[in-house]
Structure formats: structure tokens, C-alpha cells
Coordinates of C-alpha atoms and ligand atoms in Angstrom, one line a residue:
X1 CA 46.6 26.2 19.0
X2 CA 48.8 24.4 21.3
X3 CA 49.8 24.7 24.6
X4 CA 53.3 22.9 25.7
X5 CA 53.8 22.5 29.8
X6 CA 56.9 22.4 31.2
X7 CA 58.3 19.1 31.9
X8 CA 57.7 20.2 35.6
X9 CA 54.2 21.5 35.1
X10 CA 52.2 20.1 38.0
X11 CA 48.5 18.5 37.5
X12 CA 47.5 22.0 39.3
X13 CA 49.1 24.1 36.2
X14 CA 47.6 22.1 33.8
X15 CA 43.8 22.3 35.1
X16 CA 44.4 26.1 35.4
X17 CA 45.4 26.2 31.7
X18 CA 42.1 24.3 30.9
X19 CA 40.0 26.1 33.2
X20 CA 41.1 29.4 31.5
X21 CA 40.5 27.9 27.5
X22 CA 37.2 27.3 28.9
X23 CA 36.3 30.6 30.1
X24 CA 36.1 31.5 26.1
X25 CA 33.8 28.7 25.3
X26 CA 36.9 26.5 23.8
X27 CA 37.9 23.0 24.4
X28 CA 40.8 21.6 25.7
X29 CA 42.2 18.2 24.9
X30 CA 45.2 17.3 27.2
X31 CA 47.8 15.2 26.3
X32 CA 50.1 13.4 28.6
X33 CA 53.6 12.0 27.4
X34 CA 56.4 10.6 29.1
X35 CA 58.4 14.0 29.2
X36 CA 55.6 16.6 28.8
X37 CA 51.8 17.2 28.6
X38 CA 50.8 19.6 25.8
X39 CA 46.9 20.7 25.6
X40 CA 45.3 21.0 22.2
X41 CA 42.7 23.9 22.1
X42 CA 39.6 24.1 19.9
X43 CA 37.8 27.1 19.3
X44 CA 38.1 31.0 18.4
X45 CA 41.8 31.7 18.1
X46 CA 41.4 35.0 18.7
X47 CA 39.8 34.6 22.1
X48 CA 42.8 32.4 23.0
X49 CA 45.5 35.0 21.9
X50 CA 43.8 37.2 24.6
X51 CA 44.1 34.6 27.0
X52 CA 47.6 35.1 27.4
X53 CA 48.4 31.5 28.4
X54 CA 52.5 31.7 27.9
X55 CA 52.5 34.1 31.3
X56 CA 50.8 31.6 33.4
X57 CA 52.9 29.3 35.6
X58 CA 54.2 26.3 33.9
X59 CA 53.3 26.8 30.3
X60 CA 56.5 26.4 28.3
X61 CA 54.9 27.4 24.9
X62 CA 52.1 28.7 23.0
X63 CA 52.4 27.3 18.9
X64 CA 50.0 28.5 16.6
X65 CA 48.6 26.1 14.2
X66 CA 46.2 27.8 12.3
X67 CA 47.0 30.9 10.5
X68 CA 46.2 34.5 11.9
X69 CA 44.2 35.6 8.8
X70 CA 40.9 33.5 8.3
X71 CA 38.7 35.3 6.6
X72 CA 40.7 35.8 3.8
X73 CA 42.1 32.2 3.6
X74 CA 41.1 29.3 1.7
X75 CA 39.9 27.6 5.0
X76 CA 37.3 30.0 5.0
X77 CA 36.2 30.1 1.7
X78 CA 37.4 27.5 -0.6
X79 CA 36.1 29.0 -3.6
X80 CA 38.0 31.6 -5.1
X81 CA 36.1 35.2 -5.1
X82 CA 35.4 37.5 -7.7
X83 CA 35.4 41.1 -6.6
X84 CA 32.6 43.0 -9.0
X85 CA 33.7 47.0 -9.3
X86 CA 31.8 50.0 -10.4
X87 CA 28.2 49.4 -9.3
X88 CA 26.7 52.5 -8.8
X89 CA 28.5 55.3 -10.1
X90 CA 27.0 55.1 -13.4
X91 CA 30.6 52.9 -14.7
X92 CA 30.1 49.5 -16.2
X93 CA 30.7 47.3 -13.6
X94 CA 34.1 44.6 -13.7
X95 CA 34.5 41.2 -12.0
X96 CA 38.4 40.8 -10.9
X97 CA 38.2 36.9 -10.0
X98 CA 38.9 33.7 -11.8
X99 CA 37.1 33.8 -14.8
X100 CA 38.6 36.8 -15.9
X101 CA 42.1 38.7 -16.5
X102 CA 41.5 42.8 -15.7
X103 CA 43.2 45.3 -17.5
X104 CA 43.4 48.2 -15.5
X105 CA 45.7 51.2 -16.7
X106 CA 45.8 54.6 -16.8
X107 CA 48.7 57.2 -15.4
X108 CA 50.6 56.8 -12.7
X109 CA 49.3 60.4 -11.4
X110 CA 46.4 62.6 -12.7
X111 CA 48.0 65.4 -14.3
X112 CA 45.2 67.4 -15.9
X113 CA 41.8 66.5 -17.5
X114 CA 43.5 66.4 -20.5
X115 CA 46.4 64.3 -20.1
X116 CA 43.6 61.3 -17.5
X117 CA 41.6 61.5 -20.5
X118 CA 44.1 60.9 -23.3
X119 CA 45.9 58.4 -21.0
X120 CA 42.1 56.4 -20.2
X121 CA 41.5 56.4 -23.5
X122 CA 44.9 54.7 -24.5
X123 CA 44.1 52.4 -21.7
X124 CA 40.7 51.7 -23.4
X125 CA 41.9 50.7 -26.5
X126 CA 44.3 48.4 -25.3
X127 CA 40.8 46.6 -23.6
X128 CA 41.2 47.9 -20.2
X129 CA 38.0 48.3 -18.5
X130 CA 39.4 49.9 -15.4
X131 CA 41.1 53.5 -15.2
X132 CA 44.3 53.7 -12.2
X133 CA 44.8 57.2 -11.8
X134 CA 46.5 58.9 -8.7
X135 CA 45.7 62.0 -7.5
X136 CA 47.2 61.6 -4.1
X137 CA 50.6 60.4 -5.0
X138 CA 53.0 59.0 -1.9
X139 CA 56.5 59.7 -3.4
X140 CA 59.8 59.1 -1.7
X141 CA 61.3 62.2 -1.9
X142 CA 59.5 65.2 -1.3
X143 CA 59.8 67.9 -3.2
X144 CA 58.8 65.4 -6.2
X145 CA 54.8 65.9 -7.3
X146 CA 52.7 64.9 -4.7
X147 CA 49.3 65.2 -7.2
X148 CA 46.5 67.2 -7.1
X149 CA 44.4 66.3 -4.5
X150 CA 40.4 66.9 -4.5
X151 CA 40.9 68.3 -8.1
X152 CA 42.4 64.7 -9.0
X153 CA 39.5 63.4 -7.9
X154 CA 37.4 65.5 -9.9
X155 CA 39.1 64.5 -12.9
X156 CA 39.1 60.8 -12.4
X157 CA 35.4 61.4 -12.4
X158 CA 35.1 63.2 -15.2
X159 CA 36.6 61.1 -17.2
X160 CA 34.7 57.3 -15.7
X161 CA 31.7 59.8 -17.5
X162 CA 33.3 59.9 -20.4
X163 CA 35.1 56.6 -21.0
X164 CA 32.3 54.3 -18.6
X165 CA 35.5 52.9 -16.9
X166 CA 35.2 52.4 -12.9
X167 CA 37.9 54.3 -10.9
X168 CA 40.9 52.7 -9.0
X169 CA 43.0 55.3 -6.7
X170 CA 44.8 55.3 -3.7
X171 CA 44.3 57.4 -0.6
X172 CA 47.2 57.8 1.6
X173 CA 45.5 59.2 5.1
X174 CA 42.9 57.1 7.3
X175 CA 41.2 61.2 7.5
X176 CA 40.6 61.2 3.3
X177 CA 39.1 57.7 3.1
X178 CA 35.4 59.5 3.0
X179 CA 36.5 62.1 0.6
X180 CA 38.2 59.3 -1.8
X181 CA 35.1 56.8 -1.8
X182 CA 32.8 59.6 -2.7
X183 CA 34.9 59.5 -6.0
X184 CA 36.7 56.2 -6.5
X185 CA 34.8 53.0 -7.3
X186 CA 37.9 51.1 -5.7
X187 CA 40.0 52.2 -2.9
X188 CA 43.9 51.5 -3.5
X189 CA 46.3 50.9 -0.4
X190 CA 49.7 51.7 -1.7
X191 CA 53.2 49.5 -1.1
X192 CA 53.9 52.1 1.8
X193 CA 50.9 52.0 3.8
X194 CA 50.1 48.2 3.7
X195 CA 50.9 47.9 7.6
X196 CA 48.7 51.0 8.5
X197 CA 46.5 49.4 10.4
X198 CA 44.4 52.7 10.8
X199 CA 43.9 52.9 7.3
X200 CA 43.0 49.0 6.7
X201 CA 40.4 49.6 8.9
X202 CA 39.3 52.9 7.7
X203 CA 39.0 51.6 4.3
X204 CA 37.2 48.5 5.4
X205 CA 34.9 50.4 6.3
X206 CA 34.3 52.4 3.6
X207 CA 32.5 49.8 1.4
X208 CA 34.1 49.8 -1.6
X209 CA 36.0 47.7 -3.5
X210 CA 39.9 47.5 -2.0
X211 CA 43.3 47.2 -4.0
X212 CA 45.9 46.1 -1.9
X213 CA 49.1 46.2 -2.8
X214 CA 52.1 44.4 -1.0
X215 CA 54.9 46.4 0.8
X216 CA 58.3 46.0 -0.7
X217 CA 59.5 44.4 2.5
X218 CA 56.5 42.3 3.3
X219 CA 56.3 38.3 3.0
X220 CA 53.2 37.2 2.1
X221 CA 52.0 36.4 5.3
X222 CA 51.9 39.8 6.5
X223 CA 50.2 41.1 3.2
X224 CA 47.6 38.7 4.2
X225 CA 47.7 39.7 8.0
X226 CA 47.0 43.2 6.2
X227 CA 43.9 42.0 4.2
X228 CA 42.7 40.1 7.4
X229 CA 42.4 44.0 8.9
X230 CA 40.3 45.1 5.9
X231 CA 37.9 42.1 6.2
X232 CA 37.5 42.0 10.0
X233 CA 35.6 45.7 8.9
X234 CA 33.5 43.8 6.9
X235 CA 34.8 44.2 3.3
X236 CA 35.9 41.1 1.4
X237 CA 36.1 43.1 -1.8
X238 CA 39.9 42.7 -1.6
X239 CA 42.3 42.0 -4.7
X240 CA 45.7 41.8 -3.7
X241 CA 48.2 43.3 -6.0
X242 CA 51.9 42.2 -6.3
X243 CA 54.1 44.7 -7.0
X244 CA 57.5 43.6 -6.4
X245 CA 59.7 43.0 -3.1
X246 CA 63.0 44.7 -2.3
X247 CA 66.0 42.7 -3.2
X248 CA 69.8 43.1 -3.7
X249 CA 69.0 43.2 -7.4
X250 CA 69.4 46.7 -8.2
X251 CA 68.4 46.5 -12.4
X252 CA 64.9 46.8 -11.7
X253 CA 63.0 48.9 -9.3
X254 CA 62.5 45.8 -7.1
X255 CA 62.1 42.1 -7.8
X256 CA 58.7 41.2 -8.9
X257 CA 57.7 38.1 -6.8
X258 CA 56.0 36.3 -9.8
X259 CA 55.6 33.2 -7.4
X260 CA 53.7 35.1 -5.0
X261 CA 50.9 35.1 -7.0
X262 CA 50.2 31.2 -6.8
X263 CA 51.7 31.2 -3.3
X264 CA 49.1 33.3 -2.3
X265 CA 46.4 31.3 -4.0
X266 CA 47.3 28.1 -2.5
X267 CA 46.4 30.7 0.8
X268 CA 43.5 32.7 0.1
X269 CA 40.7 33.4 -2.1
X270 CA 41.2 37.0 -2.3
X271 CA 42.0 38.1 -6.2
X272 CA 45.5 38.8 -6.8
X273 CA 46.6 40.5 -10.0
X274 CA 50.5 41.9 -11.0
X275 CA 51.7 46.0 -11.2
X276 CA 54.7 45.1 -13.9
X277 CA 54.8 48.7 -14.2
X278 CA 56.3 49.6 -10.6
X279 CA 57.6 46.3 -9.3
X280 CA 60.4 46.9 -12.7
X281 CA 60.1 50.6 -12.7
X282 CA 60.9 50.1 -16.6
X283 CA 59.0 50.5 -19.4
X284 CA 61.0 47.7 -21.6
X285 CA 60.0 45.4 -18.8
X286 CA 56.5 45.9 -18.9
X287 CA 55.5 43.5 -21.8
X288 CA 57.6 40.5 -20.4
X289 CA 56.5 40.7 -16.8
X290 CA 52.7 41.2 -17.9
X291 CA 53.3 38.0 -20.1
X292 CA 54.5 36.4 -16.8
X293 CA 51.4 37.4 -15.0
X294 CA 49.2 35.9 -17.5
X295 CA 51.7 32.5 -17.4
X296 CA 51.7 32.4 -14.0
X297 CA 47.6 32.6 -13.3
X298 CA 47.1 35.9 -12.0
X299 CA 43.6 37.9 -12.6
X300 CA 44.9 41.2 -14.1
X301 CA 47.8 43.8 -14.5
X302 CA 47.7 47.2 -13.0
X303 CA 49.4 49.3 -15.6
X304 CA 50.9 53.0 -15.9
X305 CA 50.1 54.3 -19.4
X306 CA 50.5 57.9 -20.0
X307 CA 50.0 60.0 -23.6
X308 CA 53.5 61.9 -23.3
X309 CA 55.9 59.6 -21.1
X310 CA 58.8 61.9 -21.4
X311 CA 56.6 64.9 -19.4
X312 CA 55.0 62.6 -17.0
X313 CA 55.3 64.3 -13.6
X314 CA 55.6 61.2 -12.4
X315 CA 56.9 57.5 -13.0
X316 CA 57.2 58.2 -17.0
X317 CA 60.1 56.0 -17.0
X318 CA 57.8 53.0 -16.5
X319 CA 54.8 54.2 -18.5
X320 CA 54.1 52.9 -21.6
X321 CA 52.7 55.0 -25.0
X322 CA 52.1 54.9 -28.7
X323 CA 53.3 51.3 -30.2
X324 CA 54.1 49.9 -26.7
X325 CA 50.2 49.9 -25.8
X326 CA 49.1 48.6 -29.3
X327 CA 51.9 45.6 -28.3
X328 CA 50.1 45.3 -25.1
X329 CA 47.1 45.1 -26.3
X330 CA 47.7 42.6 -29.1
X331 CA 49.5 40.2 -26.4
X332 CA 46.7 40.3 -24.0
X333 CA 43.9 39.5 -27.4
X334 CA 46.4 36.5 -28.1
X335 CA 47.7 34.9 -24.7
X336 CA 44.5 35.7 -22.3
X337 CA 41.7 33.2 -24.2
X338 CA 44.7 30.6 -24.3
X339 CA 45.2 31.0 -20.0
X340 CA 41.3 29.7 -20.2
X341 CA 40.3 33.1 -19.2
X342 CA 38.3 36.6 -20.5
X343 CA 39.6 40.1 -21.1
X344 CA 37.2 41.8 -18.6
Ligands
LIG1 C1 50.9 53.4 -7.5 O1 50.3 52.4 -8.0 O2 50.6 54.5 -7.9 C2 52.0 53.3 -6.5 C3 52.5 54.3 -5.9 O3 52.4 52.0 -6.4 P1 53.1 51.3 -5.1 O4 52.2 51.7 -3.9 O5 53.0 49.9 -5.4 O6 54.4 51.9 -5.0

């Protein structure tokens, strides 16, 4: 951080400004040019934020040099993580990281035990080795199916017996967070609530596994800022999923962000892995923009698959069936060894 005085600043300022850095066991380095003095501090950022040093008397401006999420940034850790799921609740555990590319599919909402079966089973044979499932689903409009709740919950269970694949589903309300990881081997934070600070934090806390999706209107900074919440509870078991940013464009759903995903490596070590299915909101687009991911370096797809698209209660527009998931599957055998990478 840096501290610019006022070209009037007198010597009196200055030591004040110094005095107060070291009240948080920082260090000051002052600078003297022709026109101004700036300070350069050293130490905890987060204890100098507090400080409030742009109110004090001739301190023109605070700049921030280093960035406001650290434990999620490459600075931190220069290594790249790999997030293991499913240890635990009797699934076979997963590693989302750099070694690997993660197929995780299943429907956009649970439905019925029937139709999370069928759908996980689908998802199976295409190699995914993670089940998505929603059973509480935040929709736009309201009257549209908001899922089934506990009995969701239930069923996603039911069916990681079955089928061995760990459990990804998102919980909407800071007050369900202990009733969702008593189910869910990985807690998803939807587009909408990726600035709900109370639920960041709630879910760090949890311990388990978190999917964090971007907000259609939030730059990548700010999708970090959001992991920084989860971490600062403790949890780096973050993987960040892109799923597409709101744009003028209006023939998808929104614009995937394919460059976020390297963007965001070059910033953190946090996992990042692609949702082709809502960013597009098209089933036709699913194949492509999963190929892109795969291009592009990310470490899995999040994908909506569902047995009977047509009577999905939700999203069947953008899930795949039948021939499109043996295509799917047949891409990922054929481009994923090539990208230097496992199916896993
Ligand atoms: C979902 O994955 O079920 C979902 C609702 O996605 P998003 O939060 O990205 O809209």
C-alpha cells in the first residue's frame, strides 16, 4: 500500500501517518520528492485498510498495490491446488486440480428418484464421476419450480449410494447451509448469490468442498473477492466455476467468458472449471463450449443432463440426452489425454 501526502503535507502529517502504520506492527518507508512525499507501507494490509489513513490530515491518497484477496492468489500459493471431493460419505472420492479434467453432470434440478437416477446414470456413462443435482433451485421468475427441498436432498443421496458418485448442490440461504452439508459432498454458491457475504461465510465454515460460481455481472476480481470470504473461514476447498457474464449478446443465455478461465489462473490457485450448459442456455452449444474448456485449460465442465429434456421442470432446453451425451462422452475420451490431462 501507498500513502500519497499532499504537496502541502507538513513534516507533522507525515510522522502522524507513520506513527499510526506502526501501531499495527507495519513499516513505513517515506519517500521525499521534489513535489510530494509518498510513504510505502509493509505489513498486513488488512490492518492498514482499518487504519483509515485517507481521513487523516494531509493524506492525499491511499493506492493499493497488492490485491484484496490473498489467500486465494498465486502469491500465496504458487502451486496450483487440487480440491479432493467425496471423502467420507461412502462416494469415491475426486480431485478437481491440475492433473485432471472433472466431469460433473447430472440435472439441472432433482425431479424425482427416478428421473436423478436415470439422469446420474447418463452422466456416468459419459465418465462423470460427480453428480450436480439441484434440489433448491433459485429461478428468476417465481412461479417457475423452485425444487424439492429436504426430499431433493434425500434423493441426491440415494442415488451417490447407488451410482458411488459424490454430490455437488447448491444451497441458496446462509440458514440451510447445515442441512445441505449433511447431504452434499460439495456445497454450490450459485451465479445469484456470489456477493452474499453471509452465505460465503456460512459455507466456509461448513467444511466441505465449495463450487463457486461467478455472477453474471461480476469481473473476476470480485469473483475472487468472493472466494477470499470462503477462505478467510478457513476452507480452501474452492473451485471456481465460470458460467458466463451478461452481455449485449442476446443469442445465448449470456456470454461465456472462456478467457476468464486462464485470466483467473494467472491470479489464483483455486480450480476453475466451465458450466457450458447455463452460461449458453442451449443444448446445441454444449459440445462446442465444452471443447473450448478443454482448449482453453480448464479442470472440468459442470453439465445439465437430464433422461427426458422435453419434461424437464427446469432448464431442459440446455440439457443434453440420448446421442448428445454419447457425443460428449466420446469428445471428452479423445481431446482430454491430448490437453496432457485425466478424465477424473
Ligand atoms: C445451477 O447450476 O443450477 C445454476 C442455477 O446455475 P447458475 O447459478 O450459474 O445460474
Amino acid at each position: 500500500m501507498v500513502v500519497v501526502m499532499s504537496p502541502d503535507a507538513t513534516p507533522e502529517q507525515i510522522e502522524a501517518v507513520v506513527s499510526r502504520v506502526r501501531t499495527t506492527g507495519g513499516e513505513a518507508f517515506v519517500s521525499r520528492g521534489v513535489q510530494r512525499t509518498i510513504i510505502g507501507l509493509v505489513g498486513d494490509v488488512d490492518h492498514f485498510r482499518a487504519l483509515n489513513l485517507r481521513s487523516l490530515p494531509g493524506v492525499a491518497d491511499v493506492i493499493a498495490i497488492s490485491t484484496p484477496y490473498k489467500l486465494v492468489s498465486l502469491d500465496h500459493q504458487p502451486v496450483r491446488s487440487t480440491v479432493v471431493v467425496g471423502t467420507g460419505t461412502g462416494a469415491r472420492p475426486v480431485m478437481i486440480g491440475p492433473d485432471t479434467f472433472t466431469l460433473i453432470a447430472g440435472p439441472c434440478a432433482v425431479e424425482s428418484l427416478e428421473q436423478t437416477l436415470e439422469a446420474a446414470e447418463m452422466a456416468k456413462a459419459a465418465g462423470a464421476t460427480m453428480l450436480r443435482g439441484g434440489a433448491f433451485k433459485p429461478r428468476a421468475a417465481p412461479r417457475d419450480f423452485q425444487g424439492l427441498g429436504k426430499v431433493g436432498l434425500h434423493i441426491l443421496a440415494e442415488v451417490r449410494e447407488v451410482t458411488g458418485l459424490p454430490v455437488v448442490t447448491e444451497v441458496i440461504d446462509p440458514g440451510d447451509v447445515d442441512l445441505v452439508t449433511g447431504y452434499a459432498d460439495m456445497l454450490q454458491v450459485g451465479a445469484r448469490n456470489m456477493q452474499n457475504t453471509a452465505l460465503l461465510q456460512a459455507v466456509g465454515r461448513a467444511g466441505k468442498p465449495v463450487l463457486l460460481k461467478r455472477g453474471i455481472q461480476a469481473t473476476v476480481d470480485e469473483w475472487l473477492m468472493a472466494a477470499e470470504y470462503v477462505a478467510q473461514r478457513g476452507n480452501l476447498d474452492i473451485v471456481l466455476c465460470e458460467r458466463g457474464i451478461r452481455t449485449f449478446e442476446t443469442a445465448t443465455a449470456t456470454t461465456l467468458d472462456i478467457a476468464a478461465v486462464p485470466v483467473v489462473q494467472r491470479l489464483s490457485h483455486l480450480p476453475v472449471i466451465v458450466d457450458p450448459s447455463h452460461s449458453a442456455g442451449r443444448r446445441d452449444l454444449v459440445l462446442p463450449l465444452s471443447r473450448a474448456a478443454i482448449a482453453v485449460g480448464a479442470d472440468g465442465i459442470l453439465v445439465d443432463v437430464h433422461p427426458d429434456p422435453e419434461a424437464a421442470l427446469c432448464d431442459g432446453p440446455q440439457s443434453l440426452a440420448g446421442a448428445d451425451v454419447r457425443e460428449l462422452a466420446s469428445t471428452l475420451r479423445r481431446l482430454i489425454p491430448a490437453s496432457g490431462r485425466r478424465l477424473g
